[in-house]
Tab-separated table of C-alpha atoms and ligand atoms in Angstrom:
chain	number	residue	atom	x	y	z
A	216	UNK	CA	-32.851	-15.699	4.692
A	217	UNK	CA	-32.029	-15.638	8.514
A	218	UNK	CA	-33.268	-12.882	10.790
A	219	UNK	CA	-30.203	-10.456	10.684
A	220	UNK	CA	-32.138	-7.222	12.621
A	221	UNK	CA	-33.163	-9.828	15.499
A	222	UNK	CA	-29.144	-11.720	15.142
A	223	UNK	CA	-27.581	-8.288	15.165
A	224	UNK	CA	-29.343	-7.176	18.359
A	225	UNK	CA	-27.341	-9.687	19.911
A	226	UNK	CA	-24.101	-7.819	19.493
A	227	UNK	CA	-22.366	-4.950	20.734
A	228	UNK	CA	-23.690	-2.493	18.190
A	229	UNK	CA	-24.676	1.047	18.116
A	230	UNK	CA	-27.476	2.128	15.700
A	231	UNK	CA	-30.608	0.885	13.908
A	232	UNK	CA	-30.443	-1.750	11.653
A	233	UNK	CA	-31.214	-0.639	7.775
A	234	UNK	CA	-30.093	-3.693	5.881
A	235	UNK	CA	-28.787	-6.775	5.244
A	236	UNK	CA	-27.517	-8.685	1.742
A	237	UNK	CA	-26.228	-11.824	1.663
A	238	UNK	CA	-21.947	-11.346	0.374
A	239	UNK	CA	-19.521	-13.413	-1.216
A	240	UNK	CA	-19.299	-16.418	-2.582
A	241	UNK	CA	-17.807	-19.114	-0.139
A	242	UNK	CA	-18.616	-22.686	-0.255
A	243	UNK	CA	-19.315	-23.607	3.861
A	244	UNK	CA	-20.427	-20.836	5.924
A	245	UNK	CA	-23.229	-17.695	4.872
A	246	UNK	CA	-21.902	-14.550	4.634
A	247	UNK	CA	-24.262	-11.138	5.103
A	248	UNK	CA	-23.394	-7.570	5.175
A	249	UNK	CA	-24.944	-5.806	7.833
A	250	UNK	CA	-25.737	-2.039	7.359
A	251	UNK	CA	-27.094	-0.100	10.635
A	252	UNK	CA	-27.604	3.820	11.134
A	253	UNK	CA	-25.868	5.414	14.322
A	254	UNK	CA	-25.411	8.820	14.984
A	255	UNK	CA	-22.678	9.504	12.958
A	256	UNK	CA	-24.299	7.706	10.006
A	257	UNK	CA	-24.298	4.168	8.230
A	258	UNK	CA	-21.916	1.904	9.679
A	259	UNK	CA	-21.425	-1.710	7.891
A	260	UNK	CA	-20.528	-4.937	9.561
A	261	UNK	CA	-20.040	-8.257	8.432
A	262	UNK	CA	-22.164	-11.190	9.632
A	263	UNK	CA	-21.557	-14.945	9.485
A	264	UNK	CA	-23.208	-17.818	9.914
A	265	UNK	CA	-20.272	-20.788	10.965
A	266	UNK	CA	-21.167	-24.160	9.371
A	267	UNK	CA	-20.936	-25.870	12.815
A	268	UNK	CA	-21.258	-29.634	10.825
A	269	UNK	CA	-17.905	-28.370	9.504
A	270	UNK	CA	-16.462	-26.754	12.145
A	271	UNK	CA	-17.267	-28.872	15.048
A	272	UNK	CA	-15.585	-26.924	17.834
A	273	UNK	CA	-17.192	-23.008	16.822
A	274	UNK	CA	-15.544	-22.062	20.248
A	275	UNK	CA	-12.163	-23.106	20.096
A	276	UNK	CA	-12.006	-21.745	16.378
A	277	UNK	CA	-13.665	-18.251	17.467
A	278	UNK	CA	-10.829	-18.208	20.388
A	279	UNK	CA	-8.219	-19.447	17.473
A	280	UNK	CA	-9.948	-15.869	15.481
A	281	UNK	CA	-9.532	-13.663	18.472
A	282	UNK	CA	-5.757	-14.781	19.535
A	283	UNK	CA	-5.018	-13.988	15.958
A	284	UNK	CA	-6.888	-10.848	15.187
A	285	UNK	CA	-5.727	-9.891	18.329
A	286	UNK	CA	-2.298	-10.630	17.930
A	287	UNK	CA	-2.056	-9.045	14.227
A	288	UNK	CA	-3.234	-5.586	15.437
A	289	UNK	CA	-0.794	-4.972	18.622
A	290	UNK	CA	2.225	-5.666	15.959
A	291	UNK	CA	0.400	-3.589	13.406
A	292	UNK	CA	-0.068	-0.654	15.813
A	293	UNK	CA	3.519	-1.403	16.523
A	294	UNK	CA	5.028	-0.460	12.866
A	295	UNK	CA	4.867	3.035	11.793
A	296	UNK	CA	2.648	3.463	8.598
A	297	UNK	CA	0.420	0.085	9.194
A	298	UNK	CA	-3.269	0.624	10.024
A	299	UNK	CA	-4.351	-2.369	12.192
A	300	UNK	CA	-7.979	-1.056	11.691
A	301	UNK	CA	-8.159	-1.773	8.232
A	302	UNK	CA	-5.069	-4.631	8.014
A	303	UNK	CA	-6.684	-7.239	10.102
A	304	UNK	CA	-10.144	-8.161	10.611
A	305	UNK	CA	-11.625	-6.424	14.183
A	306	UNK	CA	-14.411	-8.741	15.765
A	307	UNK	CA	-17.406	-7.218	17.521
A	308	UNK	CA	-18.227	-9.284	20.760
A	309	UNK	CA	-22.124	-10.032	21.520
A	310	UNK	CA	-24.017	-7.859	24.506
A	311	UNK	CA	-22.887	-10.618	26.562
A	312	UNK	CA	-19.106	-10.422	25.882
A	313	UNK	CA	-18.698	-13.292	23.930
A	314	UNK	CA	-17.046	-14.084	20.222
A	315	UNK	CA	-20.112	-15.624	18.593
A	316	UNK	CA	-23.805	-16.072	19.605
A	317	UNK	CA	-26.268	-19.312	19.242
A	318	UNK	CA	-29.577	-18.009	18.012
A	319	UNK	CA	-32.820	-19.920	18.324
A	320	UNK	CA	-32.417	-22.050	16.141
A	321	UNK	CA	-29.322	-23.626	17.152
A	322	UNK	CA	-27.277	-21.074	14.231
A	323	UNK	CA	-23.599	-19.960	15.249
A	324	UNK	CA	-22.724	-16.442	14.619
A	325	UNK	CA	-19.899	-14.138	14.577
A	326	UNK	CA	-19.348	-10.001	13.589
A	327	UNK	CA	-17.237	-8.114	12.084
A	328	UNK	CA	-15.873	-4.330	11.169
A	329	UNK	CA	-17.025	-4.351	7.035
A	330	UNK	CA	-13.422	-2.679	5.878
A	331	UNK	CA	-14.427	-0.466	3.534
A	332	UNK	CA	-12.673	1.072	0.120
A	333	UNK	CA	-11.044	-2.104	-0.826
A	334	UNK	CA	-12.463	-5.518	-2.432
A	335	UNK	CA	-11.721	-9.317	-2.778
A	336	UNK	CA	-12.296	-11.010	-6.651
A	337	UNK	CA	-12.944	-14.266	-7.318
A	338	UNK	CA	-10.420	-14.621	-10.109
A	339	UNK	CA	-6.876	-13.016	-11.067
A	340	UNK	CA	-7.178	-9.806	-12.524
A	341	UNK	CA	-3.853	-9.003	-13.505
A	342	UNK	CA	0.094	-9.268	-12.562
A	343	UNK	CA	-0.169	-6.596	-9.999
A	344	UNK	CA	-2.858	-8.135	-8.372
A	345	UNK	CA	-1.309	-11.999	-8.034
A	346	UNK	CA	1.759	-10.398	-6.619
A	347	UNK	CA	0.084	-8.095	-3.957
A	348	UNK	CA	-2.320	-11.210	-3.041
A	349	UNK	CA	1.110	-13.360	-2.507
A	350	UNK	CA	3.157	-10.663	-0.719
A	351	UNK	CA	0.164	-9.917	1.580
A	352	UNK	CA	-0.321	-13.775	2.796
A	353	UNK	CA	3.404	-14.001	3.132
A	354	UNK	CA	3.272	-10.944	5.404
A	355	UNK	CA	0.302	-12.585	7.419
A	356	UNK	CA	2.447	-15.239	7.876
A	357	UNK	CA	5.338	-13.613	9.147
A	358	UNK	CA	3.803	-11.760	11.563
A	359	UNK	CA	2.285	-14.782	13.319
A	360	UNK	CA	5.493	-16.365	13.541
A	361	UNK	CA	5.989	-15.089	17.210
A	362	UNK	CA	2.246	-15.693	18.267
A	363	UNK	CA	2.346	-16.856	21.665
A	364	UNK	CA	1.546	-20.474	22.823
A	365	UNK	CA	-0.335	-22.859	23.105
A	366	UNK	CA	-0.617	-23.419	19.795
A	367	UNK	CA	-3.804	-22.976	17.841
A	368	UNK	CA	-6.915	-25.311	17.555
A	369	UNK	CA	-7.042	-27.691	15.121
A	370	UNK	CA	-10.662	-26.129	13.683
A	371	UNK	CA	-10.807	-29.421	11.377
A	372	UNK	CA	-8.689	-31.824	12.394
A	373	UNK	CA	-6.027	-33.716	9.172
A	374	UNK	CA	-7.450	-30.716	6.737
A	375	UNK	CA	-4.164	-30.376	5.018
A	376	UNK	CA	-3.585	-34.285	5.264
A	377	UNK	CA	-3.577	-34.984	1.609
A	378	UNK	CA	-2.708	-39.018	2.314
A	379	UNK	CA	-5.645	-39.082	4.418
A	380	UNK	CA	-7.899	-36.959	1.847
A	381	UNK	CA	-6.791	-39.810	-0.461
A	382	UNK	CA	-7.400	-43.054	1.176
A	383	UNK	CA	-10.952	-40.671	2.056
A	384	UNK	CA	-11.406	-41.056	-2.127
A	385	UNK	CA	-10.916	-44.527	-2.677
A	386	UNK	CA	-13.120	-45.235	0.640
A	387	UNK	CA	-15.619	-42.794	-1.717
A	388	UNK	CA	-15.173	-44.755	-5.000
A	389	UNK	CA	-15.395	-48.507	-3.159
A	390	UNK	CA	-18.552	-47.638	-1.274
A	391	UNK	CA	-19.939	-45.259	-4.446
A	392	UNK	CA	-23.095	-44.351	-1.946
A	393	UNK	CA	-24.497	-41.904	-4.376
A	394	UNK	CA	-23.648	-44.220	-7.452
A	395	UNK	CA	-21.871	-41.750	-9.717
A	396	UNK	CA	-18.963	-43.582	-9.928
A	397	UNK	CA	-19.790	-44.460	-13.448
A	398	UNK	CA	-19.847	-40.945	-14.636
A	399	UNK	CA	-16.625	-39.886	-12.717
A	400	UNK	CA	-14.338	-42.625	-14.493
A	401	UNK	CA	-11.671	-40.799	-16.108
A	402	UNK	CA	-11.625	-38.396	-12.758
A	403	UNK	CA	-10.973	-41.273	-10.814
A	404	UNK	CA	-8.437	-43.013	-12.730
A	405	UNK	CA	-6.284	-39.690	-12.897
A	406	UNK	CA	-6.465	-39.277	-8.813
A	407	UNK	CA	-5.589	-43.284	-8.462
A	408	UNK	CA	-2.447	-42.674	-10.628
A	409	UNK	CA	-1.224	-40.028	-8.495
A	410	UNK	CA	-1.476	-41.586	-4.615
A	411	UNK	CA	2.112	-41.560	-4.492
A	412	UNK	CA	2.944	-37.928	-4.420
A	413	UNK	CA	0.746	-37.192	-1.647
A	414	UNK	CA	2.583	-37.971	1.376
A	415	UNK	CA	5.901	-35.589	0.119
A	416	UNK	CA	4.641	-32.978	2.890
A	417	UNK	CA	2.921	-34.583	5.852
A	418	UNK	CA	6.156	-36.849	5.594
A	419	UNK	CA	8.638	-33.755	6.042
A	420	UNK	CA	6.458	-32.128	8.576
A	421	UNK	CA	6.317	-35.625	10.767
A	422	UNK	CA	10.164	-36.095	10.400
A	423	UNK	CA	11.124	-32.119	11.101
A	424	UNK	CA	12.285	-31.652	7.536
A	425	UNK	CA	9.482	-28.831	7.191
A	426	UNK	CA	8.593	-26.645	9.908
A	427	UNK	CA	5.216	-26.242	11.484
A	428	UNK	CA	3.781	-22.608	11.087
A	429	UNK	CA	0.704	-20.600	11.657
A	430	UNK	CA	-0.763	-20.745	8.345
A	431	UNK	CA	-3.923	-19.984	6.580
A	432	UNK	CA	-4.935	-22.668	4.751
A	433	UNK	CA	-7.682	-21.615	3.057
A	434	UNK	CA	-5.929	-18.592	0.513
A	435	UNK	CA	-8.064	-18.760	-2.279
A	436	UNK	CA	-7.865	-15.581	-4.028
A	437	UNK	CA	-10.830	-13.909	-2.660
A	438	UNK	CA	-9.848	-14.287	0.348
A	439	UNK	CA	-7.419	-10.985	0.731
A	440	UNK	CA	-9.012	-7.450	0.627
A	441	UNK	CA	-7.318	-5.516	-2.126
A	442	UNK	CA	-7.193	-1.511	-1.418
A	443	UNK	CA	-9.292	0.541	-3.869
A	444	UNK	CA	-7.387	3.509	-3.736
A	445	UNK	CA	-3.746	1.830	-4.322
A	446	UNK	CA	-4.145	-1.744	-5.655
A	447	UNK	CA	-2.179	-3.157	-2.645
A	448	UNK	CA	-2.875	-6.463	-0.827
A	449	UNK	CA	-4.381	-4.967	2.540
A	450	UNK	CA	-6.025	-7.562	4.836
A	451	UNK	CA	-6.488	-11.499	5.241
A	452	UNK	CA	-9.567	-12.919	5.364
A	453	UNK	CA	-11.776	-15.558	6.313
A	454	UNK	CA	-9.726	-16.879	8.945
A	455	UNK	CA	-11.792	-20.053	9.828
A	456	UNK	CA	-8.812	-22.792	8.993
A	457	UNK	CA	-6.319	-20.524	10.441
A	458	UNK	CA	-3.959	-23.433	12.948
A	459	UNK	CA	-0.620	-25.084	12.517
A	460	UNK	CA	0.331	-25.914	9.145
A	461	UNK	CA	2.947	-25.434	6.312
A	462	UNK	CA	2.858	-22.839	4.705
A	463	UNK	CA	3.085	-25.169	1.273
A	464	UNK	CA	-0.581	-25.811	1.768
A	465	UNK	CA	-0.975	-21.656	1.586
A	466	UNK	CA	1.193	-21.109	-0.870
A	467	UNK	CA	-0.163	-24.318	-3.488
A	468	UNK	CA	-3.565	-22.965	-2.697
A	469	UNK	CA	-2.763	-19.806	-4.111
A	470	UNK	CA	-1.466	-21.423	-7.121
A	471	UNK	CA	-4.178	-23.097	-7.397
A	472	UNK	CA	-6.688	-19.805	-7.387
A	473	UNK	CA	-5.004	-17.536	-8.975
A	474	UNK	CA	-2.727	-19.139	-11.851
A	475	UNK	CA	-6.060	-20.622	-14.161
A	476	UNK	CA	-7.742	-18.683	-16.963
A	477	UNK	CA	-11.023	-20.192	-15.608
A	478	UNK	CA	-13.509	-19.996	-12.859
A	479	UNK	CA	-13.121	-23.239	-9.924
A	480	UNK	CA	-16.178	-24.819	-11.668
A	481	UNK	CA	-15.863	-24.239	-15.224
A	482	UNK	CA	-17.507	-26.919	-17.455
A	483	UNK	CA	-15.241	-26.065	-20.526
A	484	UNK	CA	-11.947	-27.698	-20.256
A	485	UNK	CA	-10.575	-25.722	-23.178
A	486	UNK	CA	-10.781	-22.288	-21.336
A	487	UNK	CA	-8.248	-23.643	-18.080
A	488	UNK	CA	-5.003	-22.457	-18.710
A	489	UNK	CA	-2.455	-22.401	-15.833
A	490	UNK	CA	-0.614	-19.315	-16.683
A	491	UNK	CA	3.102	-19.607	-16.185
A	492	UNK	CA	3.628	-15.949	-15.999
A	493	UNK	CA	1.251	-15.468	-13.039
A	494	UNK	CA	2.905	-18.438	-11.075
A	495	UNK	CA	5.858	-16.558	-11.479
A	496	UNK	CA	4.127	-13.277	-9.979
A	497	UNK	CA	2.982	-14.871	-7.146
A	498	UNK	CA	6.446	-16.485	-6.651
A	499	UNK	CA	8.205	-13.060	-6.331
A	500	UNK	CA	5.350	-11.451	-4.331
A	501	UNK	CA	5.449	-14.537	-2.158
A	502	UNK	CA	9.139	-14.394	-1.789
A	503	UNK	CA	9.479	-10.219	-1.793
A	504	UNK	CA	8.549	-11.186	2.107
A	505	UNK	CA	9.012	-15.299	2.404
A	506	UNK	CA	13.056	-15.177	1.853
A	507	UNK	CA	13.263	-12.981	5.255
A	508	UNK	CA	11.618	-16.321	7.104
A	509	UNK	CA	11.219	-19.001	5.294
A	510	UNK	CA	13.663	-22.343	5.031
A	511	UNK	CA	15.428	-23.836	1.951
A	512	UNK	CA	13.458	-26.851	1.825
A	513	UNK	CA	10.481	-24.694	1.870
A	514	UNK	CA	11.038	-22.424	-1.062
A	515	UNK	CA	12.471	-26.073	-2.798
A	516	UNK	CA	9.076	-27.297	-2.439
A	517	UNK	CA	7.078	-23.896	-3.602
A	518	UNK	CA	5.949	-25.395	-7.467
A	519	UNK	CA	5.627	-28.900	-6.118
A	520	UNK	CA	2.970	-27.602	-3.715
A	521	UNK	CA	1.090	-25.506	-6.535
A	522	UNK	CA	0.957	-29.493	-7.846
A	523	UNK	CA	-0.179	-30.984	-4.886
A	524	UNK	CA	-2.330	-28.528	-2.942
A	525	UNK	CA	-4.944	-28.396	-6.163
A	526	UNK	CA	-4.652	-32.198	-6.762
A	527	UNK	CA	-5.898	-32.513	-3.116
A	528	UNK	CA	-8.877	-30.118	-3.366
A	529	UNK	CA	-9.857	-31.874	-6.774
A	530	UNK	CA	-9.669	-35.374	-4.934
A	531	UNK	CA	-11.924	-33.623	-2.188
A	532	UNK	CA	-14.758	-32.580	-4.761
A	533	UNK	CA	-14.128	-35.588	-6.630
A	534	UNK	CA	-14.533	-37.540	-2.595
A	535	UNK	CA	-18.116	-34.755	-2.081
A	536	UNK	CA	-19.317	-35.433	-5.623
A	537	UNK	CA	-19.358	-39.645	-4.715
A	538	UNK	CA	-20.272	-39.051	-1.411
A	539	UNK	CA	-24.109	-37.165	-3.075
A	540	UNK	CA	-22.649	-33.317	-2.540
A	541	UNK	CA	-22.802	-33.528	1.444
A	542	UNK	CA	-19.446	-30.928	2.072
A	543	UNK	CA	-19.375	-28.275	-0.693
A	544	UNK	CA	-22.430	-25.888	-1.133
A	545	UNK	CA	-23.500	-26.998	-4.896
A	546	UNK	CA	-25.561	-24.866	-7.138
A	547	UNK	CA	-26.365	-27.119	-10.078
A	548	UNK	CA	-26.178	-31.018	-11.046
A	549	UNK	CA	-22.642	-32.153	-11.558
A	550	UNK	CA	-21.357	-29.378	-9.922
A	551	UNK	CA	-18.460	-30.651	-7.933
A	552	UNK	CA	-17.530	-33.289	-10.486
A	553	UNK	CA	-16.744	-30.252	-12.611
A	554	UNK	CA	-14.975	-28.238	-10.190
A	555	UNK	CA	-12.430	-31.813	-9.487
A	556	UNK	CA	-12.116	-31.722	-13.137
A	557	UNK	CA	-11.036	-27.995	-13.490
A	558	UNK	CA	-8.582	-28.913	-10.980
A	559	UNK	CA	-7.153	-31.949	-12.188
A	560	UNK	CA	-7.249	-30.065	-15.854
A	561	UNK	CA	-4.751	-27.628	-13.793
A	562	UNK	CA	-2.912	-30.268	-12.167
A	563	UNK	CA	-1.841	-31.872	-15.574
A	564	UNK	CA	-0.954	-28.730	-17.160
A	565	UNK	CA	1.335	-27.871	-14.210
A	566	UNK	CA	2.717	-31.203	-14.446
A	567	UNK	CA	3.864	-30.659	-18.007
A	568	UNK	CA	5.445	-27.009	-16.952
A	569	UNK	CA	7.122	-28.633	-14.067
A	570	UNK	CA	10.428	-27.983	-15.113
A	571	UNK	CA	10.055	-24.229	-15.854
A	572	UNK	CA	8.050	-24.035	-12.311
A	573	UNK	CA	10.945	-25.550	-10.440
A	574	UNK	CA	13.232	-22.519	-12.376
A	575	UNK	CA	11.468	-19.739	-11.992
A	576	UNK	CA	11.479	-20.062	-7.835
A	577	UNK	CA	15.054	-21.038	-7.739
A	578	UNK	CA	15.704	-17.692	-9.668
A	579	UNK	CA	13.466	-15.768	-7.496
A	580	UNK	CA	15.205	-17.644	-4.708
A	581	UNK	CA	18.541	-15.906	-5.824
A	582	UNK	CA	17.272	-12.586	-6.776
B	891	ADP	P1	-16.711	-17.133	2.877
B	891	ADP	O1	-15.692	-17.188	1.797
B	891	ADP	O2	-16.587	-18.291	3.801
B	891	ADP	O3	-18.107	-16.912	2.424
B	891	ADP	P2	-15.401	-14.688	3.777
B	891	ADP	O4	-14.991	-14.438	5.191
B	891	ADP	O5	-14.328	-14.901	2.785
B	891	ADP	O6	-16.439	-15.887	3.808
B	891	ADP	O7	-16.292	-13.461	3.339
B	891	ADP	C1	-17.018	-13.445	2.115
B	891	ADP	C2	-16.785	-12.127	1.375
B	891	ADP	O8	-17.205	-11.026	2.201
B	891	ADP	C3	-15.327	-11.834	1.079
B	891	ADP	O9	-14.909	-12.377	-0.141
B	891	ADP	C4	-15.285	-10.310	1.051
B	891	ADP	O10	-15.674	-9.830	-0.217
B	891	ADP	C5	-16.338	-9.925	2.047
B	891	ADP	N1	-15.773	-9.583	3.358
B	891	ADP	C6	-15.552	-10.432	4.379
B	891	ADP	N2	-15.082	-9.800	5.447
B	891	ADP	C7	-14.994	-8.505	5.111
B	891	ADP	C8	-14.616	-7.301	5.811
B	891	ADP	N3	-14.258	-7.330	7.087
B	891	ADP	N4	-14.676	-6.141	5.145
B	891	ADP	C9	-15.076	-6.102	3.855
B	891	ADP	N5	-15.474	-7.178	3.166
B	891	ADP	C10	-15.427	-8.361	3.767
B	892	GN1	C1	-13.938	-23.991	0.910
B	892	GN1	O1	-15.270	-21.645	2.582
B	892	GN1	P1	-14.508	-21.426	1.351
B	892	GN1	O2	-15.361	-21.335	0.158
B	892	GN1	O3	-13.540	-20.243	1.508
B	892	GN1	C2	-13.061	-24.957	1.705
B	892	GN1	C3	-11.621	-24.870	1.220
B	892	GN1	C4	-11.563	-25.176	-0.275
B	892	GN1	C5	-12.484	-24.221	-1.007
B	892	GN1	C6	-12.549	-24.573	-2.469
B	892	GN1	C7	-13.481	-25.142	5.425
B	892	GN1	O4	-13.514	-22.674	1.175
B	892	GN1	O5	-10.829	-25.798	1.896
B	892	GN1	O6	-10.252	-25.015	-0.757
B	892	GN1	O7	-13.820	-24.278	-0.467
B	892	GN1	N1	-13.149	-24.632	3.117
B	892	GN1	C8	-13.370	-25.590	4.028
B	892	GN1	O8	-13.099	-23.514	-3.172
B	892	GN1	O9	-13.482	-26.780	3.746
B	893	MG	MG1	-13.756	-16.551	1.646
């Protein structure tokens, strides 16, 4: 475990360090809370450790985090009832001013305000919950909409580009460099059969059929704080891949987290069930805030991009499990090859519910 007392001292804190855990559960960067004692008693921060392999431009992303942050607190403070302290993440700059600080060892770091009295989960826990988590992204997105320009950094450059994620796979099963192929062959003939669909929204976007946004990108369930005391969607998180996008890759990546019966990287196929009745939740929570904003060809494409977005992260663990497990954090052999195949076990099951998919957002659509 990094030095947290000696990393903390670095920022603009008040207090004496107690503690620090590591928190969460992501897959590229290390989270830590940070607990210190000031005067008026224990105050908690987050800490994180940026993946700078991954994100190869930490300062352009941390000025992308503090646009944003910024940006969602002066409208929050603008609506009566909204608490910008606790509905948007509130960096703490180092001693020297800055958004992050390079320890000794060449480590990136950022801090954070811990909100306290609400919590993220790594799965679905009920209806409630996969509406709130859908309203509350839709709500992030809204109020970027008027962010002012330039536009964002590109933190990873073609993230979203599921054509290029796909011609990144069959570069990965050609050159097989960790020589897995073998095991991985009914994986690889399902993502080979579907090439063709994955060019629908990159094409729209190039041609001005879809509109470019300020979008998330990475809205995996446990990435929105829920409120303990109400159950409500409070505050976005983990804002990393936050740049221009469409907001199909947000909303198919919340399909993707938060419609299965199973964890990411379950190993038994016969407990992933896509649920239809949650995709239908997150539908009218999406929409209980998307239909003020968002464009007919968007909310046409909602269930396709459920499709899409979790056939692309499957074909990128699929890619990280040939390429020897060089991306994804992995915790045991096999790991990523099982998390592509919980995906792609999703992917055909929405494939066979297509049809109801495609009715249940044109009803929310009228509603
Ligand atoms: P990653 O997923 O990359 O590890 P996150 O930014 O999502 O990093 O943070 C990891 C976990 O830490 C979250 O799921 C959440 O439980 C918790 N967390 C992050 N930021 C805060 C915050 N400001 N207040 C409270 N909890 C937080
Ligand atoms: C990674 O960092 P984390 O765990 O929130 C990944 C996402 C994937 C996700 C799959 C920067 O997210 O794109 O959807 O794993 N983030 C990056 O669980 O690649
Ligand atoms: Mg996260």
């Amino acid at each position: 475990m990094h030095d947290l007392k000696s990393i903390s001292s670095a920022f603009a804190i008040d207090g004496d360090f107690l503690a620090a855990v590591p928190f969460g559960s992501g897959h590229i960067n290390d989270t830590y809370q940070v607990v210190v004692e000031n005067t008026t008693g224990p105050a908690k921060f987050i800490f994180q450790r940026i993946n700078h392999n991954v994100f190869r431009n930490v300062a352009g992303l941390m000025d992308n985090f503090r646009r944003v942050t910024g940006h969602l607190q002066d409208k929050l403070a603008s609506l009566p009832g909204r608490d910008p302290s606790r509905e948007t993440l509130s960096m703490v700059p180092t001693l020297a001013g800055d958004t992050f600080h390079v320890d000794g060892g060449g480590n990136h770091w950022r801090a954070y305000v811990f909100v306290d009295d609400a919590c993220t989960y790594n799965e679905v826990r009920s209806a409630e919950h996969a509406f709130q988590a859908a309203r509350t992204f839709a709500e992030f997105q809204k109020l970027l909409m008027d962010l002012p320009h330039p536009p964002l950094v590109e933190t990873i450059p073609d993230f979203h580009h599921t054509p290029k994620r796909f011609a990144k796979l069959t570069a990965a099963i050609q050159a097989d460099a960790a020589g897995r192929s073998a095991q991985a062959e009914p994986e690889i003939g399902f993502a080979l059969a579907r090439g063709e669909q994955t060019n629908v929204v990159v094409d729209l976007l190039a041609s001005g059929g879809l509109p470019w946004r300020v979008t998330h990108n990475d809205t995996k369930i446990n990435n929105v704080l829920i409120d303990n005391a109400d159950g409500r969607g409070l505050c976005v998180i983990d804002l990393d891949t936050v740049m221009p996008g469409s907001i199909l890759y947000d909303f198919g990546d919340q399909v993707r987290t938060t419609t299965g019966t199973a964890a990411e990287d379950e190993e038994d196929l016969g407990k992933v069930t896509f649920q239809i009745d949650m995709f239908e939740q997150l539908v009218k929570g999406y929409l209980s805030v998307g239909r003020e904003f968002l464009t007919p060809a968007e909310i046409g494409l909602l269930a396709f991009a459920g499709r899409l977005i979790t056939f692309e992260i499957g074909i990128r663990f699929l890619t990280d499990y040939l390429e020897g497990d060089v991306y994804f954090k992995v915790h045991k052999p096999n790991h990523n090859l099982y998390r592509a195949r919980t995906q792609f076990e999703m992917v055909r099951q929405m494939e066979s519910q297509a049809e109801r998919m495609e009715a249940i957002v044109a009803a929310a659509a009228q509603a």
